[in-house]
Short mmCIF file of C-alpha atoms in Angstrom, two decimals:
data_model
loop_
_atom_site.label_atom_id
_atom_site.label_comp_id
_atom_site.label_asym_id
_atom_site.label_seq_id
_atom_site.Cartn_x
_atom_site.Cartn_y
_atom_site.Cartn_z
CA UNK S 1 1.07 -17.39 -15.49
CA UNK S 2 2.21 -20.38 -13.01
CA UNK S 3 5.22 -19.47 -11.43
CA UNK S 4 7.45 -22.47 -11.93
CA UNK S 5 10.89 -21.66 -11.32
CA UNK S 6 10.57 -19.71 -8.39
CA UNK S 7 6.79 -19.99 -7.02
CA UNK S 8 7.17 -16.72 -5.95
CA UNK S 9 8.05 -15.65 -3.38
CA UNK S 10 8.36 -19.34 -1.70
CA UNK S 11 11.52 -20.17 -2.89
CA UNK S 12 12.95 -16.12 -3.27
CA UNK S 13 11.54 -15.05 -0.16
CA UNK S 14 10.66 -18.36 1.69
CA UNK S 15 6.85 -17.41 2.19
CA UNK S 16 4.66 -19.91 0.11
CA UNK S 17 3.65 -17.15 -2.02
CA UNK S 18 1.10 -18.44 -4.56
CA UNK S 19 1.23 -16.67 -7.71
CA UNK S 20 -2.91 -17.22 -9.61
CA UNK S 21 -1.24 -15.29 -12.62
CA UNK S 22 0.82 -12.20 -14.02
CA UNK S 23 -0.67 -12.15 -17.59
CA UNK S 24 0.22 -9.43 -19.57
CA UNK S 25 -0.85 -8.61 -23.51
CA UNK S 26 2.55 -8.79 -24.81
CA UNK S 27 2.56 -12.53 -24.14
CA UNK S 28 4.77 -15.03 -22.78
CA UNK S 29 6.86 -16.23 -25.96
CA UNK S 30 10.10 -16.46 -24.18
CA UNK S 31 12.04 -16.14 -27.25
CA UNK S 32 12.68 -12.10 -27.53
CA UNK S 33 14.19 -11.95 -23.89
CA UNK S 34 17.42 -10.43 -24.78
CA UNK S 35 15.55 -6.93 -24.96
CA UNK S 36 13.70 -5.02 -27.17
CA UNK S 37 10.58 -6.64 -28.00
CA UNK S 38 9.59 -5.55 -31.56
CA UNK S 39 5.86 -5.68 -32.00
CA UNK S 40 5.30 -6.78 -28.18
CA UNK S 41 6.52 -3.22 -26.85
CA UNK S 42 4.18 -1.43 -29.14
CA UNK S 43 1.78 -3.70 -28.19
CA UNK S 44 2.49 -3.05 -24.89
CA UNK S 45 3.31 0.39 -24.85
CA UNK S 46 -0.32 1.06 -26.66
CA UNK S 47 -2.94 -0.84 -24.39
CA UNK S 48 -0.70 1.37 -21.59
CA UNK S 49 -1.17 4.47 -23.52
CA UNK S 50 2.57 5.19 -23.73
CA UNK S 51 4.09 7.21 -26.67
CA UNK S 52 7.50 5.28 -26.33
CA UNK S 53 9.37 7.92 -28.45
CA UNK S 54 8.65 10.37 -25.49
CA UNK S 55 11.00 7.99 -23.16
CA UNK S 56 15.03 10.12 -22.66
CA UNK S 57 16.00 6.30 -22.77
CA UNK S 58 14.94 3.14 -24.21
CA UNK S 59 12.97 1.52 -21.90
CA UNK S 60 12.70 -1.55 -23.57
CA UNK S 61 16.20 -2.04 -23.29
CA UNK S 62 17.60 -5.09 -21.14
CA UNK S 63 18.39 -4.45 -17.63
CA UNK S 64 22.31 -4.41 -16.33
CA UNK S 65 24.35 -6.91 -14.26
CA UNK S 66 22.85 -4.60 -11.21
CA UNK S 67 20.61 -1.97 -11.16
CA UNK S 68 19.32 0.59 -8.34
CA UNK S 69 15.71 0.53 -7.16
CA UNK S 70 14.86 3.72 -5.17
CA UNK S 71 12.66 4.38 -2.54
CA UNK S 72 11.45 7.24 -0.13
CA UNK S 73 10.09 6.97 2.96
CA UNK S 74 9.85 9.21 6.12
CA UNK S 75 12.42 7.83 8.39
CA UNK S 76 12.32 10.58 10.55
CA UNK S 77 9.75 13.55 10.91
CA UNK S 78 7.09 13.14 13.50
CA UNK S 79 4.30 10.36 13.27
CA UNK S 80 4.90 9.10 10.23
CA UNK S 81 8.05 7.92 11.03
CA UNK S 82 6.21 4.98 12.47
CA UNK S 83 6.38 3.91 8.59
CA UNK S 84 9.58 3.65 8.74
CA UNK S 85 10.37 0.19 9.23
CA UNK S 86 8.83 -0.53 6.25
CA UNK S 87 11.96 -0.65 4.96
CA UNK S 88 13.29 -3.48 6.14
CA UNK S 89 10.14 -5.43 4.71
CA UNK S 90 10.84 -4.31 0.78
CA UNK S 91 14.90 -4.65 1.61
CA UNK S 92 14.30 -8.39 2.93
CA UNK S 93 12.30 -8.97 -0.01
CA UNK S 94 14.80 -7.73 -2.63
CA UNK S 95 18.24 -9.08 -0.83
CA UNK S 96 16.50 -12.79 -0.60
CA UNK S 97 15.80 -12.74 -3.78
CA UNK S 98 19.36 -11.47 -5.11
CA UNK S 99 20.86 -14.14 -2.40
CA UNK S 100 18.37 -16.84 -3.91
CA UNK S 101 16.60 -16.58 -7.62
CA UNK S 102 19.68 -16.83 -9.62
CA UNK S 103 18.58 -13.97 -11.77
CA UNK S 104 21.28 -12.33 -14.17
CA UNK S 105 20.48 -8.99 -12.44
CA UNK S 106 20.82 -7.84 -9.10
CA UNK S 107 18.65 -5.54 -7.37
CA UNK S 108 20.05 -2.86 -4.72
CA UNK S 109 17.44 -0.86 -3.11
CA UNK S 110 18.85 3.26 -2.12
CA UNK S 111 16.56 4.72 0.42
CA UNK S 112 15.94 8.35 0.92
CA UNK S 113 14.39 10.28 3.84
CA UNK S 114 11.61 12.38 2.66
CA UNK S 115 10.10 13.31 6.20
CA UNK S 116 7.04 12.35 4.63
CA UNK S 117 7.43 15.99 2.61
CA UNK S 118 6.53 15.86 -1.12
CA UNK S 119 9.18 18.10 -1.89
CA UNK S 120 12.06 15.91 -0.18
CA UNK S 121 10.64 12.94 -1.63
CA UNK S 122 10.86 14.86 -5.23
CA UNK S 123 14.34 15.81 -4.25
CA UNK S 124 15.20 12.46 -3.35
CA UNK S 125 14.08 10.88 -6.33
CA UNK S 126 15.72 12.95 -8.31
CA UNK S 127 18.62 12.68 -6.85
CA UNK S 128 17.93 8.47 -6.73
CA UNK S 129 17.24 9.06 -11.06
CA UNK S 130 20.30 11.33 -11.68
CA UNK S 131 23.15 10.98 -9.22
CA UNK S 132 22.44 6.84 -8.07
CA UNK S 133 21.01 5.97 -11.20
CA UNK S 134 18.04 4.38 -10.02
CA UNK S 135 16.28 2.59 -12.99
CA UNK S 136 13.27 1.43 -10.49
CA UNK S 137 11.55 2.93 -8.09
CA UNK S 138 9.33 0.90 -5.32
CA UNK S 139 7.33 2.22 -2.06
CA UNK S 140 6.87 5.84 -2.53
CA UNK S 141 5.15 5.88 0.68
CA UNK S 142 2.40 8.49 1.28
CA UNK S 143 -0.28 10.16 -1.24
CA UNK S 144 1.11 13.59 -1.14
CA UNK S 145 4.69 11.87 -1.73
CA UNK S 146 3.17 9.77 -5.08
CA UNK S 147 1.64 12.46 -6.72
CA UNK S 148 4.64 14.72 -5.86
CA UNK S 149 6.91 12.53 -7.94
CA UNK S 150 4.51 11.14 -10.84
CA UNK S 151 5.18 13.32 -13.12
CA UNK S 152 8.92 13.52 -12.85
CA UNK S 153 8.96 9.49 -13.37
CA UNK S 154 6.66 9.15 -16.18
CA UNK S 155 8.15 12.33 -18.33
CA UNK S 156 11.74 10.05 -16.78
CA UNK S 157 9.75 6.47 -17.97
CA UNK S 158 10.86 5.11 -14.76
CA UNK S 159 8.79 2.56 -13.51
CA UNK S 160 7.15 2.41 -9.99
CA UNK S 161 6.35 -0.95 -8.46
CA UNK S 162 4.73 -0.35 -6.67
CA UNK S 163 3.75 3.16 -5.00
CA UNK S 164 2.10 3.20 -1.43
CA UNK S 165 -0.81 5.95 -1.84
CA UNK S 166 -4.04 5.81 -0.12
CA UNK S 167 -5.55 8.74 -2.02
CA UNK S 168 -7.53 7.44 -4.77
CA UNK S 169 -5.94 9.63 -7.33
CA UNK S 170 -2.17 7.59 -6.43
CA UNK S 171 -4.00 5.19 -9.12
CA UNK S 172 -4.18 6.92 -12.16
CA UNK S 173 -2.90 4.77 -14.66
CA UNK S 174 -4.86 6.71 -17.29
CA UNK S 175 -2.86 9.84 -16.87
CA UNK S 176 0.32 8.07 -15.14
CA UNK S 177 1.03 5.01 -16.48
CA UNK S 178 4.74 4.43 -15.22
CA UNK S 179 3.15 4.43 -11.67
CA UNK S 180 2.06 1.55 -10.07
CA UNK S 181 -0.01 1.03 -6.83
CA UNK S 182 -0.50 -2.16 -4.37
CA UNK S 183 -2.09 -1.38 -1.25
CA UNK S 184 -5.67 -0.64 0.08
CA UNK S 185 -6.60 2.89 -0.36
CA UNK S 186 -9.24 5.38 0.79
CA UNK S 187 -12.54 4.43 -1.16
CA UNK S 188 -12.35 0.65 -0.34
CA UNK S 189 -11.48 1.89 3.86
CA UNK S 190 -14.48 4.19 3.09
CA UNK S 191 -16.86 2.09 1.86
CA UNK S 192 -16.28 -0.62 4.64
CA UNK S 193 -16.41 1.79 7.30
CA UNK S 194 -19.98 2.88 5.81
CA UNK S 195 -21.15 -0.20 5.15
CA UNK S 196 -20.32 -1.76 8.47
CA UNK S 197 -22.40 1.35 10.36
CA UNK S 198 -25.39 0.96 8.08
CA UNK S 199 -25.65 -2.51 9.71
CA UNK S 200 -24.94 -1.18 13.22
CA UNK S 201 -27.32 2.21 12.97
CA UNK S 202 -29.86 0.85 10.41
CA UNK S 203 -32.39 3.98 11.39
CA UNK S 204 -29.27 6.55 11.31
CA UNK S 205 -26.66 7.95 13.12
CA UNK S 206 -24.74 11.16 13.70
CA UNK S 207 -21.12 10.37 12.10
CA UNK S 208 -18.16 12.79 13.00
CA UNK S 209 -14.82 12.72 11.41
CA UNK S 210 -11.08 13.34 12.45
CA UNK S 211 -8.37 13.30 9.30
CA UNK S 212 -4.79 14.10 9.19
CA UNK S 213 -4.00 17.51 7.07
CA UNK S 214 -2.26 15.72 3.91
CA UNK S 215 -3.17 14.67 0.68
CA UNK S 216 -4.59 11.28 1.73
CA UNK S 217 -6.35 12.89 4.72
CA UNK S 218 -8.45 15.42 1.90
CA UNK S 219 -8.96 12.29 -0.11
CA UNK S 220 -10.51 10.46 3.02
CA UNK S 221 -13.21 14.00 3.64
CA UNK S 222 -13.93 12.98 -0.29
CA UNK S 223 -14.63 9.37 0.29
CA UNK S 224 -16.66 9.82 3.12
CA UNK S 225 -18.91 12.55 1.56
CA UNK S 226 -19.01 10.47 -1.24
CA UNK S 227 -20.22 7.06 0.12
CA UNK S 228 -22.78 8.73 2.92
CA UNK S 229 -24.80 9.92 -0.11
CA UNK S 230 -28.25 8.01 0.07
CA UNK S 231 -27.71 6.54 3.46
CA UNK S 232 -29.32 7.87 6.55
CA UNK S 233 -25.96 8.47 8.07
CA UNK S 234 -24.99 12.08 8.91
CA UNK S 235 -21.98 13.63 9.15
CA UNK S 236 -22.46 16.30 11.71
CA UNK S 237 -18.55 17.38 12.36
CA UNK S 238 -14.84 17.39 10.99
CA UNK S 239 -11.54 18.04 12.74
CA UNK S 240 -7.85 17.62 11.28
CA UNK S 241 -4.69 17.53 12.83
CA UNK S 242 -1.21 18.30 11.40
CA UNK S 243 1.18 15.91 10.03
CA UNK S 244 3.99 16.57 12.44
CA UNK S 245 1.48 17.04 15.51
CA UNK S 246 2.63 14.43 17.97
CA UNK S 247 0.74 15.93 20.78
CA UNK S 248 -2.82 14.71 22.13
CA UNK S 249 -5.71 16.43 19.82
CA UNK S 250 -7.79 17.03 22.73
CA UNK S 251 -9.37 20.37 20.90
CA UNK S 252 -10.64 18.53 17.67
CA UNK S 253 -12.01 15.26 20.31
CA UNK S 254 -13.56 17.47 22.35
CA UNK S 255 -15.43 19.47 19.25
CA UNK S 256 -16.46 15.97 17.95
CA UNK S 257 -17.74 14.98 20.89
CA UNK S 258 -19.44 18.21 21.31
CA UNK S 259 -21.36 17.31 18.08
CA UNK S 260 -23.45 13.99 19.44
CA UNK S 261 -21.97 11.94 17.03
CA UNK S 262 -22.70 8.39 17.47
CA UNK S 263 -19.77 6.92 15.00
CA UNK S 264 -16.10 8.47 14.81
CA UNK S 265 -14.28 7.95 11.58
CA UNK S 266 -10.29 8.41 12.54
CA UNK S 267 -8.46 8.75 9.95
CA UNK S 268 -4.62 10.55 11.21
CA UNK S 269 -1.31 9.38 10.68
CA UNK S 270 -0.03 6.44 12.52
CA UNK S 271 0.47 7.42 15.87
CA UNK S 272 -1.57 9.72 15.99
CA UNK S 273 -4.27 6.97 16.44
CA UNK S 274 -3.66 5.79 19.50
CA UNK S 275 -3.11 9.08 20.90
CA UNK S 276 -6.78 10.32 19.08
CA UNK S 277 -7.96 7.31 20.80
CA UNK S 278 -6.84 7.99 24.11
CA UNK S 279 -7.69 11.37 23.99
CA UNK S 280 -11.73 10.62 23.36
CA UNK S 281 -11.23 7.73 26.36
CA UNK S 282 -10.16 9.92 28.70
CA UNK S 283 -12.77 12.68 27.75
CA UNK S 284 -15.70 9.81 28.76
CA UNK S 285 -16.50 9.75 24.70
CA UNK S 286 -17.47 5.89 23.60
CA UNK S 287 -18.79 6.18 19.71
CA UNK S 288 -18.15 3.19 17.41
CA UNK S 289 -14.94 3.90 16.12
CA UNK S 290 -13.50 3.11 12.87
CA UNK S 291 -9.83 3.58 12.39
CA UNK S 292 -7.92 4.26 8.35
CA UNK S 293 -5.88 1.23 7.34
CA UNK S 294 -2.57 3.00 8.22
CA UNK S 295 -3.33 3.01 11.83
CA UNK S 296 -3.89 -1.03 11.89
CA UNK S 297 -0.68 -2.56 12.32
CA UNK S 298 -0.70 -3.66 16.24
CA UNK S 299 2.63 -1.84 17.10
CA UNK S 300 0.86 1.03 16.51
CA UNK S 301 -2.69 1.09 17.90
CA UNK S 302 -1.34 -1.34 20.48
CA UNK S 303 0.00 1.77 22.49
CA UNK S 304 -3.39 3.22 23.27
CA UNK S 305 -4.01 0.11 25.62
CA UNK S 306 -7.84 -0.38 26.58
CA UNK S 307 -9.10 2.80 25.04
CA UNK S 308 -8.34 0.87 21.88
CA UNK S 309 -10.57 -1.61 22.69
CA UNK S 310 -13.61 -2.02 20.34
CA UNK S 311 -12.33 -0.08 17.74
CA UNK S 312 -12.85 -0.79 14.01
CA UNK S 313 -10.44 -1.40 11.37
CA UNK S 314 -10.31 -2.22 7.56
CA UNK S 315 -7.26 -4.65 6.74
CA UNK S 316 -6.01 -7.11 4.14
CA UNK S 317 -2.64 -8.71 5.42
CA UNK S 318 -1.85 -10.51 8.57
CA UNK S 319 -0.07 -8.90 12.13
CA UNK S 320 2.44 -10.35 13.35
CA UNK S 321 0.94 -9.15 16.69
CA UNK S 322 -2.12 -10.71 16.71
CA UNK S 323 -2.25 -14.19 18.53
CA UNK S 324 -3.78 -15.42 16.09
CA UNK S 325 -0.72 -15.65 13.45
CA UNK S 326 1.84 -16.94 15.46
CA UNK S 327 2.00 -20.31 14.18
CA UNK S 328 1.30 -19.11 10.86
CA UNK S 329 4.17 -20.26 8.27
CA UNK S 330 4.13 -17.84 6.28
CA UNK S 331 4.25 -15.12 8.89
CA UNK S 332 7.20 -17.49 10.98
CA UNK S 333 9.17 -17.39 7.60
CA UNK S 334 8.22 -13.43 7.27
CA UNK S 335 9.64 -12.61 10.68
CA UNK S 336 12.78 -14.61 9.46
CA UNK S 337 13.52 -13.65 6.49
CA UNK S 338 13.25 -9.89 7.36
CA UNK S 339 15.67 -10.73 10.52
CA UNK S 340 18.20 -12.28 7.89
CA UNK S 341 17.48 -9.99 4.79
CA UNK S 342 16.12 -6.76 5.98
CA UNK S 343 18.33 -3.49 5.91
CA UNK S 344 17.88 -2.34 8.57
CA UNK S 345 17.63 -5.77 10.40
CA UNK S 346 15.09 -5.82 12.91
CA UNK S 347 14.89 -7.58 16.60
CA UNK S 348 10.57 -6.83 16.31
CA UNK S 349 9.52 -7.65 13.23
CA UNK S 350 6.07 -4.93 13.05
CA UNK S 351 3.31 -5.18 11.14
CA UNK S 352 4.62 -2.11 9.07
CA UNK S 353 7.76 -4.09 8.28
CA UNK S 354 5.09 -7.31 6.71
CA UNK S 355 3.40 -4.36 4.89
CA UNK S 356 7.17 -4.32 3.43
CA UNK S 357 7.55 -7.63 2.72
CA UNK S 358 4.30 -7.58 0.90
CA UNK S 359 5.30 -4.74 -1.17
CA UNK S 360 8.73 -6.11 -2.03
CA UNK S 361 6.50 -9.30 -3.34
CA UNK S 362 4.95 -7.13 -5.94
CA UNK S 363 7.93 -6.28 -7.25
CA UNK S 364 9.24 -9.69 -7.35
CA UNK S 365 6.11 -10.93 -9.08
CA UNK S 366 6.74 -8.11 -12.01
CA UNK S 367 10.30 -8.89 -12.21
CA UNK S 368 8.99 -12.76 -12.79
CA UNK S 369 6.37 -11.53 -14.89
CA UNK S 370 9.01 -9.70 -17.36
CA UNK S 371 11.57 -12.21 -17.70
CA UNK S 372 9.57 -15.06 -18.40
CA UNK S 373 7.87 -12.22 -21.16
CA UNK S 374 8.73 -11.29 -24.71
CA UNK S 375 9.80 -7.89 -22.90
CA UNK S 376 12.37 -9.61 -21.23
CA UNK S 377 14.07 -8.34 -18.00
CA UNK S 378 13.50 -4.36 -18.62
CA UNK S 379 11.68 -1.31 -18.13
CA UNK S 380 8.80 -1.66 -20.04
CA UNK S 381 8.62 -5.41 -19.19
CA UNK S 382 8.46 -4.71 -15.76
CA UNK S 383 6.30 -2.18 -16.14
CA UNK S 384 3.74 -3.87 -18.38
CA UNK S 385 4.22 -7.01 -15.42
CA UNK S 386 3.33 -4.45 -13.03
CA UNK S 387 0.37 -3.34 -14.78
CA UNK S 388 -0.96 -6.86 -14.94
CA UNK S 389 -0.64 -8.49 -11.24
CA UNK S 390 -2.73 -11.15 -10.23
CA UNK S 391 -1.45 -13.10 -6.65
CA UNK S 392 -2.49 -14.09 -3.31
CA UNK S 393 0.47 -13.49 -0.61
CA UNK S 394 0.40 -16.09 1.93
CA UNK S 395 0.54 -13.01 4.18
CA UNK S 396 -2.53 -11.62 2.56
CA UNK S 397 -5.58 -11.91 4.66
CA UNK S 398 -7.83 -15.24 3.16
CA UNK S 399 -9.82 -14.37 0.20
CA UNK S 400 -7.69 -10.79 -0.27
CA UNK S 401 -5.69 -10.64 -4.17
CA UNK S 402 -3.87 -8.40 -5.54
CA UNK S 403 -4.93 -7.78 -9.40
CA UNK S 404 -4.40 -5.16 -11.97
CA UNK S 405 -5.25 -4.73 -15.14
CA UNK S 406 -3.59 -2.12 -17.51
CA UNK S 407 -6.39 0.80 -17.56
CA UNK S 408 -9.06 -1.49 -17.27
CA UNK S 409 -8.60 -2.02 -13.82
CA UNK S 410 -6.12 0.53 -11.49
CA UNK S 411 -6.99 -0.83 -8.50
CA UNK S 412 -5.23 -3.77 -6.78
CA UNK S 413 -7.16 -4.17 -3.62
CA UNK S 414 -10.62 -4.14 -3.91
CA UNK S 415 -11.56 -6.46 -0.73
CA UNK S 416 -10.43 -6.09 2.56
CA UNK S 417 -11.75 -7.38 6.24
CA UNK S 418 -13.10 -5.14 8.81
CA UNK S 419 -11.47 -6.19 12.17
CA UNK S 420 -12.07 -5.44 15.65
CA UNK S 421 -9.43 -4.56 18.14
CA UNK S 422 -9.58 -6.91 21.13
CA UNK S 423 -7.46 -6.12 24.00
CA UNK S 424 -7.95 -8.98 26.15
CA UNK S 425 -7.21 -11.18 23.25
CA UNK S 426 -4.16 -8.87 21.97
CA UNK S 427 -4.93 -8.32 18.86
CA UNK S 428 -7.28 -7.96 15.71
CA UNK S 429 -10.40 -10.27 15.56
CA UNK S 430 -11.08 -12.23 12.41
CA UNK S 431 -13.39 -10.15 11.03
CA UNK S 432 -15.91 -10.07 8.01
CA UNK S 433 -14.61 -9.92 4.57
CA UNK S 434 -16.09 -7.10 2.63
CA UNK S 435 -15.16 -7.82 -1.33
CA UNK S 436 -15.61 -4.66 -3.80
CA UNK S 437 -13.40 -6.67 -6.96
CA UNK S 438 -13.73 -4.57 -10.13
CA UNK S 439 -16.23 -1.48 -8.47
CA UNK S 440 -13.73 1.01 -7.33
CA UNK S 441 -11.43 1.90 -10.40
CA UNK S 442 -13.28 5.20 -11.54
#
């Protein structure tokens, strides 16, 4: 579907977004969209695998005057709280679109504080389900946090667009269809990372491996063993660190180094990066690094200066503190737009806050996707939109969609560039685009 009335999000959230297509099966009749459906919900409902008679409420009836989208997020809590600003990327989205697309309904985002603990982010969306009546939920951030509250949502047939998991279980549409994910996960990070040191160590190499203890962190171990089958790379050690450790892991570095390993998969919670990477600079340890996705956005890995230099990172949406975007249009209306629109409002727009913005855009595309459906502006329709994304952001890395399809395919990101930090230069490189489309849904 050609996005006409809003060419989402460059008229909603000033951006250029270019929207290839939201098809769905239920069709794009617009002459149901008062609610309901009739033969296009079942439809729907079926090729999701949803018993709509399970659902407390209709969800194919037509959205209010305003609804509540909920979200959790660690706003406070140790490292992760560096996902925090996040925030003001999906609020941006959302309150420029309310202020702009002239839709009947109007979207307020409720944020809770989960800590980045899967049973506060249960609590909280509970609490966003039954006290603020949240008929929406968007950016469950965190693995642990996602499959913490999946079950509560689908038995509740609230929709999630989209989730923020990097485990590759966040994307089980088979067993969870009401939840929706939209970022790059573990297996495509993974499979770069292995790919990449094939090329660099094409007789072998010792590989050693540092993961944060969380759900995403066990899910990374998994990925790695996985993809190092039938290669002649080794790995010889493994080391985690605590979620809420904020100190420098100079114990687990200097056991890695210990082993010989010639390549050092890093894979901890945001800053925890820069401090892992400091720690194995200062200890005289220079392996070919390769850093998880969360640790990329330049606010973050920027703070371990020169030891960051050379490092390796899988990526599929610009920084805004690279150089190399910052006459970029779509990241100059970004920046704005979250300064105007984002709650909070931010004086440095981060990386992490563009991850927002890009989340916020899937949402926008679904709620596009629904009302122009026979669905119409509801649960299901947004839902079954969801299910069925297919877009380029203009803050998307060139060559880097977005697409879903139903239970076909469950995951949206299957191509992603690895990047090299350069500290001279200030930011990421361009990189080499590595592109996986249609291989990594199980």
């Amino acid at each position: 579907m050609v996005n006409k009335k809003l060419s989402l999000v460059a008229a909603v959230v000033a951006i250029g977004l270019t929207a290839t297509a939201c098809s769905s099966p239920a069709g794009s009749d617009d002459s149901s969209k008062s609610g309901g459906g009739g033969d296009a919900a079942e439809t729907a409902a079926n090729e999701l695998g949803i018993n709509l008679a399970d659902c407390p409420t209709d969800p194919t009836e037509k959205l209010g005057e305003e609804i509540v989208v909920g979200n959790t997020v660690a706003l406070s809590g140790g490292p992760a709280a560096a996902f925090g600003p996040v925030r003001a990327g999906v609020s941006a989205a959302i309150n420029q679109m309310n202020a702009e697309a002239g839709y009947p309904t109007k979207f307020k985002l409720e944020v809770k504080d989960d800590q980045f603990m899967p049973d506060k982010a249960l609590a909280g969306v509970q609490e966003l389900v039954e006290k603020d009546k949240a008929e929406v939920m968007t950016n469950i951030l965190g693995s642990a946090q996602v499959l913490a509250t999946r079950q509560y949502l689908n038995d509740n047939c609230i929709p999630v667009i989209t989730a923020t998991g990097n485990s590759a279980d966040s994307s089980n549409t088979t067993d969870f269809p009401w939840v929706v994910n939209s970022i790059l996960q573990n297996p495509l990070d993974v499979k770069v990372w292995i790919e990449d040191a094939q090329k660099r160590f094409p007789d072998g190499a010792k590989v050693a491996l540092m993961t944060s203890n969380t759900e995403s962190g066990k899910d990374v171990e998994t990925q790695v063993k996985r993809f190092l089958e039938g290669t002649k790379l080794e790995l010889v050690a493994e080391q985690t660190i605590e979620a809420a450790d904020a100190g420098s892991p100079s114990s687990q570095i200097t056991t890695l180094r210990s082993s010989g390993a010639d390549v050092l998969f890093l894979a901890p919670l945001a800053t925890q990066c820069p401090t892992a990477l400091k720690e194995a600079d200062n200890q005289g340890w220079k392996p070919e690094i390769y850093l998880t996705n969360g640790c990329l956005s330049g606010a973050i890995i920027g703070a371990a200066g020169t030891a960051a230099d050379g490092a390796h990172g899988t990526s599929w949406y610009k920084d805004p503190a690279s150089p190399r975007w910052a006459d970029d249009q779509a990241m100059i209306d970004a920046i704005a737009a979250i300064k105007e629109y984002g709650d909070p409002k931010l004086d440095d727009v981060s990386g992490v806050a563009v991850s927002g913005m890009i989340i916020g855009q899937g949402l926008l595309e679904s709620i596009e996707g629904a009302e122009k459906s026979p669905l119409g502006l509801s649960r299901l329709g947004l839902l079954d939109a969801a299910q069925h994304l297919n877009y380029q952001s203009p803050l998307a890395l060139p060559g880097v969609h977005v697409r879903l399809d139903g239970l076909r395919d469950q995951v949206a990101v299957e191509a992603a560039y690895l990047q090299t930090w350069n500290t001279a230069d200030g930011g990421w490189d361009e990189g080499t685009l590595y592109d996986f489309e249609g291989q990594l849904t199980p």
